[in-house]
XYZ file of C-alpha atoms in Angstrom:
263
model
C 10.082 38.138 3.061
C 13.514 37.166 4.328
C 16.470 39.539 4.692
C 17.355 39.142 1.017
C 13.896 40.290 -0.081
C 12.762 36.825 -1.178
C 9.439 35.272 -0.213
C 9.504 32.655 2.501
C 7.202 30.420 0.471
C 8.269 26.843 -0.075
C 7.791 26.828 -3.842
C 7.849 23.022 -3.934
C 4.404 23.078 -2.312
C 2.721 25.465 -4.749
C 0.910 22.661 -6.558
C 0.074 20.681 -3.416
C -3.659 20.019 -3.088
C -3.522 18.069 0.149
C -6.620 18.700 2.231
C -8.577 20.099 -0.720
C -11.826 18.625 -2.013
C -12.292 18.749 -5.774
C -15.415 17.938 -7.756
C -14.935 16.984 -11.409
C -18.235 17.221 -13.266
C -18.115 14.783 -16.162
C -15.253 13.001 -14.419
C -16.008 9.650 -16.037
C -15.291 10.974 -19.538
C -12.096 10.629 -21.535
C -10.593 13.882 -20.297
C -12.355 13.855 -16.934
C -10.890 10.581 -15.728
C -7.352 11.828 -16.371
C -8.089 15.018 -14.453
C -9.374 12.963 -11.527
C -6.187 10.893 -11.461
C -4.032 14.005 -11.671
C -5.832 15.843 -8.869
C -5.619 12.768 -6.640
C -1.885 12.497 -7.384
C -1.408 16.016 -6.027
C -3.222 15.195 -2.802
C -6.823 16.226 -3.418
C -9.885 14.290 -2.339
C -11.833 14.032 -5.595
C -15.520 13.517 -6.247
C -16.258 12.095 -9.686
C -19.647 13.622 -10.484
C -21.188 12.045 -13.567
C -24.616 11.020 -14.782
C -23.174 7.540 -15.493
C -22.659 6.277 -11.945
C -21.206 2.938 -13.041
C -18.581 4.682 -15.175
C -17.765 7.054 -12.296
C -17.333 4.089 -9.965
C -15.034 2.473 -12.505
C -12.836 5.571 -12.406
C -12.697 5.606 -8.613
C -12.198 1.860 -8.169
C -8.424 2.121 -8.559
C -7.926 5.564 -7.014
C -7.609 5.959 -3.277
C -9.020 9.359 -2.366
C -11.706 9.443 -5.057
C -15.408 8.654 -4.811
C -18.311 8.621 -7.222
C -21.415 10.792 -7.140
C -24.317 10.462 -9.542
C -25.108 13.838 -11.092
C -27.278 14.581 -14.092
C -26.765 18.326 -14.497
C -29.888 18.598 -16.641
C -32.200 17.099 -14.021
C -34.317 19.678 -12.128
C -32.734 20.797 -8.849
C -29.876 18.280 -9.238
C -27.179 20.964 -9.164
C -28.333 22.784 -5.991
C -28.697 19.385 -4.274
C -25.174 18.423 -5.312
C -23.731 21.708 -4.091
C -25.320 21.131 -0.698
C -24.476 17.438 -0.458
C -20.816 17.822 -1.452
C -20.088 21.005 0.493
C -17.426 22.135 1.280
C -15.798 22.116 -2.165
C -12.471 23.836 -2.773
C -12.094 23.086 -6.493
C -14.805 22.690 -9.117
C -13.895 21.431 -12.601
C -16.490 21.508 -15.380
C -15.890 19.139 -18.300
C -19.369 17.925 -19.314
C -20.288 19.033 -22.837
C -21.854 17.834 -26.061
C -21.650 18.713 -29.731
C -23.925 18.133 -32.702
C -21.998 18.708 -35.910
C -24.401 20.268 -38.380
C -24.586 23.357 -40.507
C -26.693 26.043 -38.882
C -29.340 25.860 -41.613
C -29.827 22.151 -40.845
C -30.081 22.476 -37.055
C -33.355 21.500 -35.432
C -34.522 23.696 -32.525
C -34.366 20.777 -30.091
C -30.764 20.049 -31.110
C -29.761 23.632 -30.435
C -31.505 23.526 -27.070
C -29.699 20.300 -26.148
C -26.256 21.766 -26.823
C -27.025 25.020 -25.027
C -28.571 23.249 -22.033
C -25.555 21.066 -21.309
C -22.713 23.325 -22.397
C -23.956 26.686 -21.167
C -26.992 26.584 -18.915
C -25.694 23.811 -16.665
C -22.315 25.591 -16.422
C -24.091 28.773 -15.342
C -25.973 26.849 -12.662
C -22.883 24.960 -11.452
C -20.787 28.106 -11.156
C -23.634 29.860 -9.346
C -24.439 27.058 -6.904
C -20.908 26.021 -5.990
C -19.433 29.514 -6.345
C -21.890 30.960 -3.831
C -20.769 28.483 -1.169
C -17.096 29.086 -1.957
C -17.672 32.825 -1.598
C -19.263 32.312 1.807
C -16.103 30.503 2.951
C -13.812 33.054 1.306
C -11.866 30.752 -1.024
C -12.154 28.406 -3.982
C -11.134 27.740 -7.554
C -13.464 26.993 -10.455
C -12.042 25.639 -13.716
C -14.336 25.450 -16.745
C -13.512 23.725 -20.015
C -14.014 25.928 -23.037
C -12.387 25.069 -26.379
C -10.427 26.489 -29.279
C -13.940 26.906 -30.697
C -14.469 29.742 -28.243
C -12.300 31.861 -30.534
C -12.076 30.082 -33.900
C -14.719 28.155 -35.807
C -15.300 25.804 -38.713
C -18.443 24.729 -40.575
C -20.733 22.588 -38.452
C -19.628 24.058 -35.118
C -22.039 26.983 -34.772
C -23.984 25.975 -31.665
C -20.970 24.408 -29.948
C -18.727 27.381 -30.653
C -21.370 29.809 -29.410
C -21.723 27.943 -26.114
C -17.972 27.828 -25.565
C -17.581 31.550 -26.274
C -20.526 32.202 -23.982
C -19.012 30.029 -21.271
C -15.852 32.127 -21.361
C -17.918 35.248 -20.763
C -19.548 33.510 -17.799
C -16.062 32.709 -16.505
C -14.992 36.338 -16.781
C -18.166 37.601 -15.128
C -17.942 35.085 -12.298
C -14.295 36.042 -11.779
C -15.345 39.674 -11.410
C -18.247 38.922 -9.103
C -16.624 36.282 -6.885
C -13.071 37.634 -6.832
C -13.664 39.996 -3.881
C -14.739 36.932 -1.877
C -11.559 35.006 -2.640
C -12.897 32.763 -5.410
C -10.953 32.408 -8.661
C -12.639 31.366 -11.920
C -10.688 30.360 -15.025
C -10.960 28.242 -18.155
C -8.890 25.655 -19.962
C -9.300 25.645 -23.755
C -8.217 22.354 -25.322
C -7.506 21.817 -28.967
C -8.190 18.437 -30.574
C -7.932 15.623 -28.029
C -7.808 11.853 -28.490
C -11.007 10.743 -26.749
C -13.891 8.418 -27.650
C -15.902 11.487 -28.667
C -13.413 12.351 -31.412
C -13.085 8.818 -32.777
C -15.322 9.782 -35.717
C -12.771 12.376 -36.823
C -9.688 10.238 -36.312
C -11.361 7.363 -38.181
C -11.226 9.552 -41.291
C -7.498 9.653 -42.188
C -7.697 12.884 -44.181
C -9.724 14.686 -41.505
C -7.599 13.407 -38.638
C -4.337 14.330 -40.371
C -5.632 17.785 -41.254
C -6.250 18.464 -37.569
C -2.770 17.198 -36.706
C -1.196 19.458 -39.309
C -3.074 22.534 -38.070
C -1.210 22.760 -34.754
C 2.359 23.894 -34.242
C 3.221 20.517 -32.694
C 1.749 18.590 -35.607
C -0.331 16.130 -33.605
C -3.403 15.608 -31.466
C -3.373 16.027 -27.704
C -3.615 13.143 -25.265
C -6.140 13.594 -22.425
C -3.368 13.448 -19.813
C -1.754 16.540 -21.348
C -4.591 18.647 -19.908
C -3.890 17.621 -16.317
C -1.084 20.120 -15.703
C -3.221 23.096 -16.642
C -6.031 22.054 -14.308
C -3.717 21.313 -11.386
C -2.090 24.703 -11.917
C -5.408 26.574 -11.904
C -6.685 24.556 -8.940
C -3.619 25.200 -6.804
C -1.875 28.088 -5.096
C 0.544 28.189 -8.033
C -2.117 30.321 -9.768
C -3.173 32.344 -6.725
C -3.236 35.621 -8.729
C -4.832 34.180 -11.860
C -8.542 34.676 -12.479
C -10.768 35.437 -15.455
C -8.218 33.794 -17.758
C -8.442 31.237 -20.554
C -5.451 28.906 -20.749
C -5.072 27.375 -24.197
C -3.735 23.820 -24.275
C -4.016 23.451 -28.024
C -0.550 22.663 -29.351
C -0.360 26.123 -30.876
C -3.599 25.767 -32.882
C -4.773 29.315 -32.159
C -1.274 30.795 -32.368
C -0.474 30.005 -35.993
C -2.170 30.224 -39.371
C -1.609 26.565 -40.112
C -3.085 26.446 -43.603
C 0.181 26.503 -45.485
C 3.866 26.513 -44.615
C 5.593 28.806 -47.127
C 9.185 28.258 -48.231
C 11.656 30.198 -46.119
């Protein structure tokens, strides 16, 4: 504090990630590649960890300060090996996920297992493996990607929604367990985002427009609009934030959205 009672922090540096190593799991995906670019822009050294090594290398080919690492999170012992090979890691971002849109009564057991394995079990293992090493060093930030489906559902989203709600509970528990060792754990919850995975929805004009109309902003999100939230949670700007879920959903979960009455 100075004589006026103000902090001596240089607030312009709050978002600076210079000297930090970040690992983006699923970093070759539509959202992941934007997060990689954003973290690099703020000074981080970024590892693009993805099961598609060629796609990860494509992401890193134009980004100085980024490198590719082949990681299939469902392969036995792949996560502990990655945690050891990439150590030390200051920031871990989890974006890898899958969805099978079916009514619960039509789900096959193997489909349910596939969604749970990637969305929930691998997240548990990643948080455990990387979080343990962060705790040993006394610092770190983990950012998981949940979804609006963690709190609100629609037909055909049962397994996906359950994994995202479960992931948020893992985030809260990890925040409680790792917080005393200086590790923060939070989540970003996107709404509907323009990525290759949502092309099926946007290809249906009625479906795509209905999703646009549901949010307060009346449109879909671009992948780059999620970068700010991740940089914030990765940086010292959020030094007292843990166990939280930051919605980047255009107001989807804030409003009713079914009908705008005359006023």
